[in-house]
Amino acid sequence: MDAPTPLPTLIRKKRDGERLEDAEIRSFVRGVTEGTAQQGQIGAMLMAIRLRGMDASETLALTQAMATSGRTLAWPPAWHGLVVDKHSTGGVGDKVSLALAPALAACGCKVRGTRGWGGDGGWPRAPVPTCAPPQVPMISGRGLGHTGGTLDKLEAIPGFCVSQSPEEMQHILARVGCCIVGQSAELVPADRVLYGLRDVTATVDSLPLITASILSKKAAERLSALVLDVKFGGAALYPTQESARELARSLVEVGAHLGIRTAALLTRMDQPLGRAVGNALEVLEALECLEGGGPPDLRHLVTALGGVLLWQCGMAAGAEQGRERLARALDDGSALGTFEAMLGAQGVPPDTARGLCAGTPAQRRQLLGEAKVCEELPAPQEGWVQQVRALPLAQVLHRLGAGRSRAGDPVNPRVGAELLVGTGQHLRAGEPWLRVHHEGTLSAEGRRELQDALCLGPEPPRDPPPLVAETIVPSGALPGPCRDSQ
């Protein structure tokens, strides 16, 4: 074990813009994990990193030290090269994981790719036969602020248990092929400490800290492949495509050095994804997607992310072929069947799981429960829908109980909203455009804020830009960023 370096020395070194050695970074993370570092010292180091930055090798060393600060997961040899996951930087109406995990598990029980990276740094271009399906152990998070959390959505389903031990995860994966769980207390304990302090020290937006936080958990999962949904726009962490691209490149390159085949999609987050926002409503919309329907933008993003993952682990010759394979899993019922099996494996009573996956929309709503009030808002004037802004919509719903301001706060899964219109649609004055589900607490001010989210114009809008703006892969995996067309 490395000899500990006095923490004030490390803080001073980074404060003055010097590079930290790998052993010094390990010493800092060990102090965080073992509790020998004081909160003030940790906060000072976080601020020094935020202001002075870290180079690629420092970021890699920080990620590796955090990943090994606790337990790491182990998988059967037969799963080698086939353990995959997806991570999103957070958005409004983002229920992609609920459909993507079972769709991936339903794909590819007949092929797998060659192992390791190609000689040119690229991924395998041709699959070879195997009997092992991809395994999808998604370790997800809860919503904080205006962005929703996958775990909160799943806990809208009666009985669903997000707390699973590593042994239970492996058992579920062996039976079903996918699971969606919360982070174990044993996994990456250093990240829990640093994550909790980044918010109160104004260091949330530090590129190396974000990279290490995301990828340390993925490295501890022992993933084979990872796809990242890095969002930008008015309701995203990063407002511009350029700033999102910087994060994506950091994540992809560090992921590659960790031995994880990593790709990132830059996706727009100005409008809600799909038509539903709010935990229970998003479960209902995810079920529509799993049946082969649902909003086109949701299906497009599910298949785009999944297509890249299937390509990464060698189960498709390219991303487009992977996308087609994901679409077939959604259309033929296999993804929905896998979702039902995952619900049962994670504690949902069989009758509830069956009712959600085979019931009518009314039966599904009854199983999830409904808010006391279902209120439709009228268009204030005539015009063409230019867009519906995601941020004010999410902020109002957050105050109504759909989100939380602090970790541990309760959420009301029944609070949410349904968009009744889409971009390019013509509205008459007084025509309903939004259905709000709440507990009778929507104020006049809240209604005004919601009305301000609707952007109308006198003429039809121009064709919107593609949802997926860019695909980032490691150097050598492709000749350049893949532009996506929706």
PDB file of N, CA and C in Angstrom, residues 292-365:
ATOM      1  N   GLY A 292     -44.030  -1.986 -28.840  1.00  0.00           N
ATOM      2  CA  GLY A 292     -43.777  -1.625 -30.232  1.00  0.00           C
ATOM      3  C   GLY A 292     -44.375  -0.298 -30.638  1.00  0.00           C
ATOM      4  N   GLY A 293     -44.974   0.439 -29.687  1.00  0.00           N
ATOM      5  CA  GLY A 293     -45.591   1.724 -30.004  1.00  0.00           C
ATOM      6  C   GLY A 293     -44.932   2.844 -29.236  1.00  0.00           C
ATOM      7  N   GLY A 294     -45.759   3.736 -28.730  1.00  0.00           N
ATOM      8  CA  GLY A 294     -45.246   4.859 -27.960  1.00  0.00           C
ATOM      9  C   GLY A 294     -44.747   5.988 -28.838  1.00  0.00           C
ATOM     10  N   PRO A 295     -44.293   7.076 -28.232  1.00  0.00           N
ATOM     11  CA  PRO A 295     -43.826   8.234 -28.998  1.00  0.00           C
ATOM     12  C   PRO A 295     -42.616   7.892 -29.869  1.00  0.00           C
ATOM     13  N   PRO A 296     -42.572   8.415 -31.086  1.00  0.00           N
ATOM     14  CA  PRO A 296     -41.448   8.095 -31.986  1.00  0.00           C
ATOM     15  C   PRO A 296     -40.085   8.511 -31.433  1.00  0.00           C
ATOM     16  N   ASP A 297     -40.009   9.654 -30.723  1.00  0.00           N
ATOM     17  CA  ASP A 297     -38.696  10.078 -30.233  1.00  0.00           C
ATOM     18  C   ASP A 297     -38.168   9.134 -29.153  1.00  0.00           C
ATOM     19  N   LEU A 298     -39.045   8.599 -28.318  1.00  0.00           N
ATOM     20  CA  LEU A 298     -38.619   7.639 -27.297  1.00  0.00           C
ATOM     21  C   LEU A 298     -38.116   6.363 -27.958  1.00  0.00           C
ATOM     22  N   ARG A 299     -38.869   5.828 -28.880  1.00  0.00           N
ATOM     23  CA  ARG A 299     -38.445   4.611 -29.575  1.00  0.00           C
ATOM     24  C   ARG A 299     -37.122   4.841 -30.303  1.00  0.00           C
ATOM     25  N   HIS A 300     -36.993   6.001 -30.922  1.00  0.00           N
ATOM     26  CA  HIS A 300     -35.770   6.297 -31.659  1.00  0.00           C
ATOM     27  C   HIS A 300     -34.554   6.274 -30.742  1.00  0.00           C
ATOM     28  N   LEU A 301     -34.669   6.877 -29.561  1.00  0.00           N
ATOM     29  CA  LEU A 301     -33.525   6.934 -28.661  1.00  0.00           C
ATOM     30  C   LEU A 301     -33.218   5.565 -28.063  1.00  0.00           C
ATOM     31  N   VAL A 302     -34.255   4.793 -27.720  1.00  0.00           N
ATOM     32  CA  VAL A 302     -34.046   3.440 -27.203  1.00  0.00           C
ATOM     33  C   VAL A 302     -33.287   2.586 -28.218  1.00  0.00           C
ATOM     34  N   THR A 303     -33.720   2.626 -29.467  1.00  0.00           N
ATOM     35  CA  THR A 303     -33.078   1.788 -30.483  1.00  0.00           C
ATOM     36  C   THR A 303     -31.693   2.311 -30.859  1.00  0.00           C
ATOM     37  N   ALA A 304     -31.506   3.640 -30.820  1.00  0.00           N
ATOM     38  CA  ALA A 304     -30.188   4.196 -31.143  1.00  0.00           C
ATOM     39  C   ALA A 304     -29.154   3.798 -30.093  1.00  0.00           C
ATOM     40  N   LEU A 305     -29.498   3.957 -28.819  1.00  0.00           N
ATOM     41  CA  LEU A 305     -28.576   3.578 -27.746  1.00  0.00           C
ATOM     42  C   LEU A 305     -28.336   2.073 -27.740  1.00  0.00           C
ATOM     43  N   GLY A 306     -29.413   1.310 -27.873  1.00  0.00           N
ATOM     44  CA  GLY A 306     -29.270  -0.140 -27.876  1.00  0.00           C
ATOM     45  C   GLY A 306     -28.513  -0.651 -29.078  1.00  0.00           C
ATOM     46  N   GLY A 307     -28.708  -0.005 -30.229  1.00  0.00           N
ATOM     47  CA  GLY A 307     -27.987  -0.416 -31.428  1.00  0.00           C
ATOM     48  C   GLY A 307     -26.489  -0.269 -31.276  1.00  0.00           C
ATOM     49  N   VAL A 308     -26.057   0.824 -30.663  1.00  0.00           N
ATOM     50  CA  VAL A 308     -24.634   1.030 -30.417  1.00  0.00           C
ATOM     51  C   VAL A 308     -24.102  -0.033 -29.450  1.00  0.00           C
ATOM     52  N   LEU A 309     -24.876  -0.349 -28.401  1.00  0.00           N
ATOM     53  CA  LEU A 309     -24.423  -1.358 -27.440  1.00  0.00           C
ATOM     54  C   LEU A 309     -24.280  -2.730 -28.090  1.00  0.00           C
ATOM     55  N   LEU A 310     -25.236  -3.113 -28.932  1.00  0.00           N
ATOM     56  CA  LEU A 310     -25.127  -4.408 -29.596  1.00  0.00           C
ATOM     57  C   LEU A 310     -23.922  -4.447 -30.517  1.00  0.00           C
ATOM     58  N   TRP A 311     -23.632  -3.333 -31.170  1.00  0.00           N
ATOM     59  CA  TRP A 311     -22.430  -3.264 -31.999  1.00  0.00           C
ATOM     60  C   TRP A 311     -21.176  -3.366 -31.132  1.00  0.00           C
ATOM     61  N   GLN A 312     -21.171  -2.644 -29.997  1.00  0.00           N
ATOM     62  CA  GLN A 312     -19.991  -2.630 -29.137  1.00  0.00           C
ATOM     63  C   GLN A 312     -19.612  -4.028 -28.651  1.00  0.00           C
ATOM     64  N   CYS A 313     -20.611  -4.851 -28.325  1.00  0.00           N
ATOM     65  CA  CYS A 313     -20.273  -6.184 -27.812  1.00  0.00           C
ATOM     66  C   CYS A 313     -20.280  -7.238 -28.919  1.00  0.00           C
ATOM     67  N   GLY A 314     -20.270  -6.774 -30.174  1.00  0.00           N
ATOM     68  CA  GLY A 314     -20.089  -7.689 -31.289  1.00  0.00           C
ATOM     69  C   GLY A 314     -21.317  -8.459 -31.689  1.00  0.00           C
ATOM     70  N   MET A 315     -22.498  -8.028 -31.246  1.00  0.00           N
ATOM     71  CA  MET A 315     -23.725  -8.753 -31.563  1.00  0.00           C
ATOM     72  C   MET A 315     -24.435  -8.159 -32.773  1.00  0.00           C
ATOM     73  N   ALA A 316     -23.833  -7.171 -33.400  1.00  0.00           N
ATOM     74  CA  ALA A 316     -24.335  -6.614 -34.653  1.00  0.00           C
ATOM     75  C   ALA A 316     -23.137  -6.096 -35.427  1.00  0.00           C
ATOM     76  N   ALA A 317     -23.210  -6.143 -36.745  1.00  0.00           N
ATOM     77  CA  ALA A 317     -22.083  -5.720 -37.569  1.00  0.00           C
ATOM     78  C   ALA A 317     -21.864  -4.220 -37.516  1.00  0.00           C
ATOM     79  N   GLY A 318     -22.886  -3.467 -37.143  1.00  0.00           N
ATOM     80  CA  GLY A 318     -22.778  -2.015 -37.046  1.00  0.00           C
ATOM     81  C   GLY A 318     -23.910  -1.487 -36.201  1.00  0.00           C
ATOM     82  N   ALA A 319     -23.866  -0.180 -35.912  1.00  0.00           N
ATOM     83  CA  ALA A 319     -24.892   0.418 -35.060  1.00  0.00           C
ATOM     84  C   ALA A 319     -26.271   0.351 -35.711  1.00  0.00           C
ATOM     85  N   GLU A 320     -26.342   0.526 -37.015  1.00  0.00           N
ATOM     86  CA  GLU A 320     -27.644   0.496 -37.682  1.00  0.00           C
ATOM     87  C   GLU A 320     -28.253  -0.900 -37.630  1.00  0.00           C
ATOM     88  N   GLN A 321     -27.429  -1.924 -37.823  1.00  0.00           N
ATOM     89  CA  GLN A 321     -27.944  -3.297 -37.707  1.00  0.00           C
ATOM     90  C   GLN A 321     -28.383  -3.592 -36.278  1.00  0.00           C
ATOM     91  N   GLY A 322     -27.647  -3.049 -35.302  1.00  0.00           N
ATOM     92  CA  GLY A 322     -28.060  -3.205 -33.915  1.00  0.00           C
ATOM     93  C   GLY A 322     -29.389  -2.526 -33.642  1.00  0.00           C
ATOM     94  N   ARG A 323     -29.578  -1.350 -34.226  1.00  0.00           N
ATOM     95  CA  ARG A 323     -30.840  -0.623 -34.050  1.00  0.00           C
ATOM     96  C   ARG A 323     -32.018  -1.435 -34.599  1.00  0.00           C
ATOM     97  N   GLU A 324     -31.829  -2.045 -35.756  1.00  0.00           N
ATOM     98  CA  GLU A 324     -32.896  -2.857 -36.352  1.00  0.00           C
ATOM     99  C   GLU A 324     -33.216  -4.060 -35.461  1.00  0.00           C
ATOM    100  N   ARG A 325     -32.197  -4.630 -34.874  1.00  0.00           N
ATOM    101  CA  ARG A 325     -32.414  -5.784 -34.002  1.00  0.00           C
ATOM    102  C   ARG A 325     -33.180  -5.383 -32.741  1.00  0.00           C
ATOM    103  N   LEU A 326     -32.841  -4.219 -32.167  1.00  0.00           N
ATOM    104  CA  LEU A 326     -33.592  -3.712 -31.015  1.00  0.00           C
ATOM    105  C   LEU A 326     -35.044  -3.469 -31.386  1.00  0.00           C
ATOM    106  N   ALA A 327     -35.281  -2.909 -32.553  1.00  0.00           N
ATOM    107  CA  ALA A 327     -36.652  -2.625 -32.988  1.00  0.00           C
ATOM    108  C   ALA A 327     -37.462  -3.915 -33.092  1.00  0.00           C
ATOM    109  N   ARG A 328     -36.843  -4.980 -33.580  1.00  0.00           N
ATOM    110  CA  ARG A 328     -37.567  -6.252 -33.679  1.00  0.00           C
ATOM    111  C   ARG A 328     -37.937  -6.777 -32.292  1.00  0.00           C
ATOM    112  N   ALA A 329     -37.041  -6.613 -31.314  1.00  0.00           N
ATOM    113  CA  ALA A 329     -37.349  -7.077 -29.958  1.00  0.00           C
ATOM    114  C   ALA A 329     -38.525  -6.310 -29.363  1.00  0.00           C
ATOM    115  N   LEU A 330     -38.646  -5.021 -29.702  1.00  0.00           N
ATOM    116  CA  LEU A 330     -39.793  -4.241 -29.248  1.00  0.00           C
ATOM    117  C   LEU A 330     -41.071  -4.664 -29.958  1.00  0.00           C
ATOM    118  N   ASP A 331     -40.959  -4.976 -31.227  1.00  0.00           N
ATOM    119  CA  ASP A 331     -42.156  -5.250 -32.032  1.00  0.00           C
ATOM    120  C   ASP A 331     -42.695  -6.667 -31.864  1.00  0.00           C
ATOM    121  N   ASP A 332     -41.811  -7.623 -31.547  1.00  0.00           N
ATOM    122  CA  ASP A 332     -42.282  -9.019 -31.512  1.00  0.00           C
ATOM    123  C   ASP A 332     -42.729  -9.475 -30.118  1.00  0.00           C
ATOM    124  N   GLY A 333     -42.702  -8.587 -29.133  1.00  0.00           N
ATOM    125  CA  GLY A 333     -43.179  -8.938 -27.798  1.00  0.00           C
ATOM    126  C   GLY A 333     -42.124  -9.498 -26.869  1.00  0.00           C
ATOM    127  N   SER A 334     -40.922  -9.786 -27.381  1.00  0.00           N
ATOM    128  CA  SER A 334     -39.912 -10.409 -26.523  1.00  0.00           C
ATOM    129  C   SER A 334     -39.398  -9.434 -25.460  1.00  0.00           C
ATOM    130  N   ALA A 335     -39.270  -8.150 -25.812  1.00  0.00           N
ATOM    131  CA  ALA A 335     -38.815  -7.168 -24.821  1.00  0.00           C
ATOM    132  C   ALA A 335     -39.839  -7.008 -23.705  1.00  0.00           C
ATOM    133  N   LEU A 336     -41.124  -6.956 -24.058  1.00  0.00           N
ATOM    134  CA  LEU A 336     -42.179  -6.832 -23.053  1.00  0.00           C
ATOM    135  C   LEU A 336     -42.202  -8.051 -22.139  1.00  0.00           C
ATOM    136  N   GLY A 337     -42.020  -9.236 -22.715  1.00  0.00           N
ATOM    137  CA  GLY A 337     -41.977 -10.448 -21.896  1.00  0.00           C
ATOM    138  C   GLY A 337     -40.816 -10.445 -20.929  1.00  0.00           C
ATOM    139  N   THR A 338     -39.664  -9.939 -21.373  1.00  0.00           N
ATOM    140  CA  THR A 338     -38.508  -9.840 -20.489  1.00  0.00           C
ATOM    141  C   THR A 338     -38.757  -8.828 -19.379  1.00  0.00           C
ATOM    142  N   PHE A 339     -39.428  -7.714 -19.694  1.00  0.00           N
ATOM    143  CA  PHE A 339     -39.757  -6.719 -18.677  1.00  0.00           C
ATOM    144  C   PHE A 339     -40.659  -7.334 -17.607  1.00  0.00           C
ATOM    145  N   GLU A 340     -41.645  -8.105 -18.022  1.00  0.00           N
ATOM    146  CA  GLU A 340     -42.526  -8.761 -17.059  1.00  0.00           C
ATOM    147  C   GLU A 340     -41.737  -9.716 -16.161  1.00  0.00           C
ATOM    148  N   ALA A 341     -40.797 -10.460 -16.761  1.00  0.00           N
ATOM    149  CA  ALA A 341     -39.978 -11.374 -15.969  1.00  0.00           C
ATOM    150  C   ALA A 341     -39.100 -10.606 -14.981  1.00  0.00           C
ATOM    151  N   MET A 342     -38.565  -9.443 -15.400  1.00  0.00           N
ATOM    152  CA  MET A 342     -37.746  -8.638 -14.495  1.00  0.00           C
ATOM    153  C   MET A 342     -38.588  -8.116 -13.335  1.00  0.00           C
ATOM    154  N   LEU A 343     -39.812  -7.687 -13.618  1.00  0.00           N
ATOM    155  CA  LEU A 343     -40.683  -7.224 -12.540  1.00  0.00           C
ATOM    156  C   LEU A 343     -40.890  -8.321 -11.504  1.00  0.00           C
ATOM    157  N   GLY A 344     -41.181  -9.520 -11.966  1.00  0.00           N
ATOM    158  CA  GLY A 344     -41.392 -10.626 -11.049  1.00  0.00           C
ATOM    159  C   GLY A 344     -40.151 -10.966 -10.249  1.00  0.00           C
ATOM    160  N   ALA A 345     -38.993 -10.918 -10.912  1.00  0.00           N
ATOM    161  CA  ALA A 345     -37.740 -11.256 -10.228  1.00  0.00           C
ATOM    162  C   ALA A 345     -37.360 -10.209  -9.188  1.00  0.00           C
ATOM    163  N   GLN A 346     -37.888  -8.980  -9.318  1.00  0.00           N
ATOM    164  CA  GLN A 346     -37.549  -7.913  -8.381  1.00  0.00           C
ATOM    165  C   GLN A 346     -38.705  -7.545  -7.470  1.00  0.00           C
ATOM    166  N   GLY A 347     -39.582  -8.531  -7.213  1.00  0.00           N
ATOM    167  CA  GLY A 347     -40.541  -8.400  -6.138  1.00  0.00           C
ATOM    168  C   GLY A 347     -41.956  -8.029  -6.494  1.00  0.00           C
ATOM    169  N   VAL A 348     -42.265  -7.753  -7.764  1.00  0.00           N
ATOM    170  CA  VAL A 348     -43.633  -7.376  -8.142  1.00  0.00           C
ATOM    171  C   VAL A 348     -44.509  -8.629  -8.151  1.00  0.00           C
ATOM    172  N   PRO A 349     -45.666  -8.616  -7.490  1.00  0.00           N
ATOM    173  CA  PRO A 349     -46.554  -9.780  -7.514  1.00  0.00           C
ATOM    174  C   PRO A 349     -46.915 -10.179  -8.945  1.00  0.00           C
ATOM    175  N   PRO A 350     -47.026 -11.485  -9.217  1.00  0.00           N
ATOM    176  CA  PRO A 350     -47.286 -11.943 -10.582  1.00  0.00           C
ATOM    177  C   PRO A 350     -48.532 -11.318 -11.210  1.00  0.00           C
ATOM    178  N   ASP A 351     -49.613 -11.172 -10.448  1.00  0.00           N
ATOM    179  CA  ASP A 351     -50.832 -10.587 -11.018  1.00  0.00           C
ATOM    180  C   ASP A 351     -50.609  -9.130 -11.419  1.00  0.00           C
ATOM    181  N   THR A 352     -49.815  -8.410 -10.632  1.00  0.00           N
ATOM    182  CA  THR A 352     -49.533  -7.015 -10.967  1.00  0.00           C
ATOM    183  C   THR A 352     -48.657  -6.928 -12.212  1.00  0.00           C
ATOM    184  N   ALA A 353     -47.622  -7.753 -12.267  1.00  0.00           N
ATOM    185  CA  ALA A 353     -46.739  -7.758 -13.430  1.00  0.00           C
ATOM    186  C   ALA A 353     -47.507  -8.114 -14.695  1.00  0.00           C
ATOM    187  N   ARG A 354     -48.394  -9.111 -14.588  1.00  0.00           N
ATOM    188  CA  ARG A 354     -49.180  -9.519 -15.751  1.00  0.00           C
ATOM    189  C   ARG A 354     -50.161  -8.427 -16.155  1.00  0.00           C
ATOM    190  N   GLY A 355     -50.786  -7.803 -15.161  1.00  0.00           N
ATOM    191  CA  GLY A 355     -51.737  -6.741 -15.472  1.00  0.00           C
ATOM    192  C   GLY A 355     -51.085  -5.552 -16.151  1.00  0.00           C
ATOM    193  N   LEU A 356     -49.868  -5.195 -15.716  1.00  0.00           N
ATOM    194  CA  LEU A 356     -49.170  -4.080 -16.348  1.00  0.00           C
ATOM    195  C   LEU A 356     -48.748  -4.407 -17.772  1.00  0.00           C
ATOM    196  N   CYS A 357     -48.326  -5.620 -17.999  1.00  0.00           N
ATOM    197  CA  CYS A 357     -47.778  -5.967 -19.312  1.00  0.00           C
ATOM    198  C   CYS A 357     -48.825  -6.457 -20.299  1.00  0.00           C
ATOM    199  N   ALA A 358     -49.979  -6.890 -19.821  1.00  0.00           N
ATOM    200  CA  ALA A 358     -51.011  -7.397 -20.733  1.00  0.00           C
ATOM    201  C   ALA A 358     -52.342  -6.677 -20.577  1.00  0.00           C
ATOM    202  N   GLY A 359     -52.456  -5.782 -19.613  1.00  0.00           N
ATOM    203  CA  GLY A 359     -53.727  -5.127 -19.355  1.00  0.00           C
ATOM    204  C   GLY A 359     -54.012  -3.972 -20.299  1.00  0.00           C
ATOM    205  N   THR A 360     -55.229  -3.456 -20.212  1.00  0.00           N
ATOM    206  CA  THR A 360     -55.625  -2.277 -20.970  1.00  0.00           C
ATOM    207  C   THR A 360     -55.009  -1.032 -20.331  1.00  0.00           C
ATOM    208  N   PRO A 361     -54.991   0.091 -21.052  1.00  0.00           N
ATOM    209  CA  PRO A 361     -54.492   1.320 -20.426  1.00  0.00           C
ATOM    210  C   PRO A 361     -55.207   1.656 -19.119  1.00  0.00           C
ATOM    211  N   ALA A 362     -56.518   1.449 -19.070  1.00  0.00           N
ATOM    212  CA  ALA A 362     -57.259   1.747 -17.840  1.00  0.00           C
ATOM    213  C   ALA A 362     -56.842   0.819 -16.708  1.00  0.00           C
ATOM    214  N   GLN A 363     -56.638  -0.457 -17.003  1.00  0.00           N
ATOM    215  CA  GLN A 363     -56.204  -1.400 -15.974  1.00  0.00           C
ATOM    216  C   GLN A 363     -54.807  -1.049 -15.464  1.00  0.00           C
ATOM    217  N   ARG A 364     -53.946  -0.628 -16.367  1.00  0.00           N
ATOM    218  CA  ARG A 364     -52.600  -0.241 -15.958  1.00  0.00           C
ATOM    219  C   ARG A 364     -52.641   0.971 -15.037  1.00  0.00           C
ATOM    220  N   ARG A 365     -53.447   1.957 -15.380  1.00  0.00           N
ATOM    221  CA  ARG A 365     -53.550   3.151 -14.542  1.00  0.00           C
ATOM    222  C   ARG A 365     -54.094   2.791 -13.156  1.00  0.00           C
TER     223      ARG A 365
END
